[in-house]
Coordinates of C-alpha atoms in Angstrom, one line a residue:
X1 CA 61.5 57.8 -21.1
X2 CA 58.9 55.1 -22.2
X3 CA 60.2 52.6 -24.6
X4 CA 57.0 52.5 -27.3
X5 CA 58.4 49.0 -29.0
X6 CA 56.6 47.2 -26.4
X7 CA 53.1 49.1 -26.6
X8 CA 53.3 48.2 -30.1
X9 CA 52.9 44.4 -29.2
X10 CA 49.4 43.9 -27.6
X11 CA 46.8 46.4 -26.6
X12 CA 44.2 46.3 -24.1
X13 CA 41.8 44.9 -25.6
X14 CA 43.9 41.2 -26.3
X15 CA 43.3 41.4 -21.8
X16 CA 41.8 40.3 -19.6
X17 CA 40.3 37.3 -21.4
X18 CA 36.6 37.2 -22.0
X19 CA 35.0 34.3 -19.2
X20 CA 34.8 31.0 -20.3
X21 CA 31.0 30.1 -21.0
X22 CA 30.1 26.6 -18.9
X23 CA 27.5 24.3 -18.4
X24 CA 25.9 23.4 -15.2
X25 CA 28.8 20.9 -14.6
X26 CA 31.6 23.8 -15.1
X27 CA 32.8 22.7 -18.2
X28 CA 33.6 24.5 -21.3
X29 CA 30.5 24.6 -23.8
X30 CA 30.9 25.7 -27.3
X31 CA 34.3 27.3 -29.3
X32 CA 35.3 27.4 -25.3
X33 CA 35.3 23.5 -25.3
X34 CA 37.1 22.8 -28.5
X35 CA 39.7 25.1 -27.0
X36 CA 40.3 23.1 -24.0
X37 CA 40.4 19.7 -25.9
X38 CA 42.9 20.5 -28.7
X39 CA 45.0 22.5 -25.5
X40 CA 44.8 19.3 -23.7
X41 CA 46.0 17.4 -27.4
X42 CA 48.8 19.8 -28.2
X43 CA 50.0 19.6 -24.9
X44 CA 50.9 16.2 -25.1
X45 CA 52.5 16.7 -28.6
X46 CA 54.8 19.8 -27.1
X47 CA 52.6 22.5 -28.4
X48 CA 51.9 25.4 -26.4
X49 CA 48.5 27.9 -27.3
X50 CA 47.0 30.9 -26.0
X51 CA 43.6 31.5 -26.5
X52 CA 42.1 34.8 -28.4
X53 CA 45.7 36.3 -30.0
X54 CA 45.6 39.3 -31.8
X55 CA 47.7 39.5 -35.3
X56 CA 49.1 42.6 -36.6
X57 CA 46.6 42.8 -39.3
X58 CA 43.8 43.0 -36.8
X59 CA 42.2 39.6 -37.3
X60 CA 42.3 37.6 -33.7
X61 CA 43.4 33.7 -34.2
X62 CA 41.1 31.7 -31.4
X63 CA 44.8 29.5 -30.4
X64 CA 48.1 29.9 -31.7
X65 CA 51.1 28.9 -30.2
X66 CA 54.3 27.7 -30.2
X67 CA 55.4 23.9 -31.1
X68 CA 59.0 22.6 -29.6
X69 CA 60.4 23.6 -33.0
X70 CA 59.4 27.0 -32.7
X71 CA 56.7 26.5 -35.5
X72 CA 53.7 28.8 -34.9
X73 CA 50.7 27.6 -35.4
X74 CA 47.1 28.8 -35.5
X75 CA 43.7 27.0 -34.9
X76 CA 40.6 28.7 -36.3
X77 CA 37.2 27.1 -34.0
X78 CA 34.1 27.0 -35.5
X79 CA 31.3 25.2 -33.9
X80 CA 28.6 25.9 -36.2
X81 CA 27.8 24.9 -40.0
X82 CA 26.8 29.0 -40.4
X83 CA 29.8 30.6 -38.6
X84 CA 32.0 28.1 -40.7
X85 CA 30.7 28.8 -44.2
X86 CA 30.5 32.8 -43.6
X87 CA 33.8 33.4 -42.6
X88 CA 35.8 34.8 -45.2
X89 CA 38.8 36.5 -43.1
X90 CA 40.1 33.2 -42.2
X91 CA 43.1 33.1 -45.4
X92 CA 44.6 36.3 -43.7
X93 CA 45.3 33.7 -40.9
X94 CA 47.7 32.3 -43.2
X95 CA 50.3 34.7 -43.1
X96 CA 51.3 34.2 -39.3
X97 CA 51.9 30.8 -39.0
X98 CA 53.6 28.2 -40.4
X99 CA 50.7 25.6 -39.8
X100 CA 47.2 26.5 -39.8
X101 CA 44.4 23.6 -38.0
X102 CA 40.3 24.1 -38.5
X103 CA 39.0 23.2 -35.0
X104 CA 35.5 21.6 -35.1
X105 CA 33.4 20.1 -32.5
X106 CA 31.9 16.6 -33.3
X107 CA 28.4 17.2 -34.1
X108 CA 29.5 19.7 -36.9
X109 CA 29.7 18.0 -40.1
X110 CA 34.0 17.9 -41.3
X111 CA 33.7 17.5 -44.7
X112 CA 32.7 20.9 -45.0
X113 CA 35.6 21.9 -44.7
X114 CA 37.2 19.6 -47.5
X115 CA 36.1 22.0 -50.0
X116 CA 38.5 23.2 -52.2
X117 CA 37.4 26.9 -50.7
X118 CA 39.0 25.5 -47.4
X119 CA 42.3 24.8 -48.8
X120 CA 42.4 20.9 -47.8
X121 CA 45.8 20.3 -48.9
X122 CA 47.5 23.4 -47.0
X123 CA 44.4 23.4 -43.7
X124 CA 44.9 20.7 -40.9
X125 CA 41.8 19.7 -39.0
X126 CA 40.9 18.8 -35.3
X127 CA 37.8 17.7 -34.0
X128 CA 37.5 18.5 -30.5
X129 CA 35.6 18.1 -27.1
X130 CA 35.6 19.7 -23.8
X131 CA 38.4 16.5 -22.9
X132 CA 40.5 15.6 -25.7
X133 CA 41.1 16.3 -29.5
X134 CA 42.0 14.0 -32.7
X135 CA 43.7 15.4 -35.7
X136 CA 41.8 13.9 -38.7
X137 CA 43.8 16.1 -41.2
X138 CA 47.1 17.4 -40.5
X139 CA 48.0 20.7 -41.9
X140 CA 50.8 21.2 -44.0
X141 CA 53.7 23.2 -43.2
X142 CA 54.6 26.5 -44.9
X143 CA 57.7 28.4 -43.5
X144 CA 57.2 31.4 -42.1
X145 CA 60.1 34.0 -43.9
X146 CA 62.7 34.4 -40.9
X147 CA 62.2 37.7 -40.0
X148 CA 58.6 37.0 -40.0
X149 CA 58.6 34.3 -37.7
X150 CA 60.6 36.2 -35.3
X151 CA 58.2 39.0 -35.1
X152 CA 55.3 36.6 -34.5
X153 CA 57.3 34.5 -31.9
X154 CA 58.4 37.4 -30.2
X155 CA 54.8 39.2 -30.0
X156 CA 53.1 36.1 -28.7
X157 CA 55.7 35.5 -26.1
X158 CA 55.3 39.0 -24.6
X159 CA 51.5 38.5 -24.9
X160 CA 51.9 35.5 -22.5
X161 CA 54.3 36.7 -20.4
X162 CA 52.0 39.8 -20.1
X163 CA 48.3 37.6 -19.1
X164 CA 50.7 35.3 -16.9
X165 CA 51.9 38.6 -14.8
X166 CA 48.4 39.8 -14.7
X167 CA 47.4 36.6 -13.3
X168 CA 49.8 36.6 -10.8
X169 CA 49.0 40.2 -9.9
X170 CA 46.1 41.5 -11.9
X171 CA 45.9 44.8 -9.3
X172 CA 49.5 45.8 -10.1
X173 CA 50.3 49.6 -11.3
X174 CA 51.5 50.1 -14.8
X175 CA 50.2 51.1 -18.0
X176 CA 47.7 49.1 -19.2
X177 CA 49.2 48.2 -22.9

């Protein structure tokens, strides 16, 4: 008998992960290299991401992870001034973590996102590079209701534990959830 409360939790399209885009060098370019420099910035500070997470309401959150409190938090990456301003979906972020952080790269201009349609007092921002990350706004915190968070916690942990087993053994029989 299959137990169906752990299909419910990713599906196959959260893995494998799409390939990182590079540069002739082999390092990040793009969304890809903001990732790897607020990884590399919440590392030190006892945060733990995963890239490209898919929420229950079917938006995906670029990172979101897990801080040594077990607050969940959530960076949205834009790295362009069009992608930024047309995104409407992000507030639905909101729901699933207890921080939320705009990651930018350098050359895009920040203080769009100081606009009152970015929610400055409740959105964090990082600006970011293929090596390292500064937060330039942090984000407030709004607690996650209990049962919420344990949902959330519990769904990203089996979605990591899942990609880490596939790396380990990505030719391994099993369903594919």
């Amino acid at each position: 008998m299959t137990d169906t409360r752990f299909h419910a939790a990713s599906t196959v399209a959260d893995d494998p992960l799409p390939p990182v885009p590079t540069d002739i060098c082999g390092l990040p370019q793009g969304a890809a290299a903001v990732a790897r420099g607020i990884a590399r910035l919440f590392r030190r500070n006892q945060i733990w991401v995963a890239p490209e997470i898919a929420l229950p309401n079917g938006r995906r959150a670029d990172l979101m992870g897990l801080d040594s409190r077990g607050a969940i938090v959530i960076v949205e990456i834009k790295v362009s001034r069009a992608d930024l301003l047309g995104d409407a979906k992000w507030p639905e972020y909101l729901d699933h973590c207890d921080r939320f952080y705009w990651g930018l790269p350098p050359s895009l201009d920040a203080a769009l996102v100081q606009s009152p349609a970015f929610l400055p007092d409740t959105t964090g921002l990082i600006i970011a590079d293929a090596y390292d990350a500064e937060i330039v706004r942090p984000a407030a915190t709004r607690p996650l209701a209990p049962a919420r968070r344990k949902s959330e916690t519990a769904r990203l942990a089996c979605l990591a534990l899942r990609r880490l087993n596939l790396l380990h053994d990505p030719a391994a029989p099993g369903e594919p959830y």
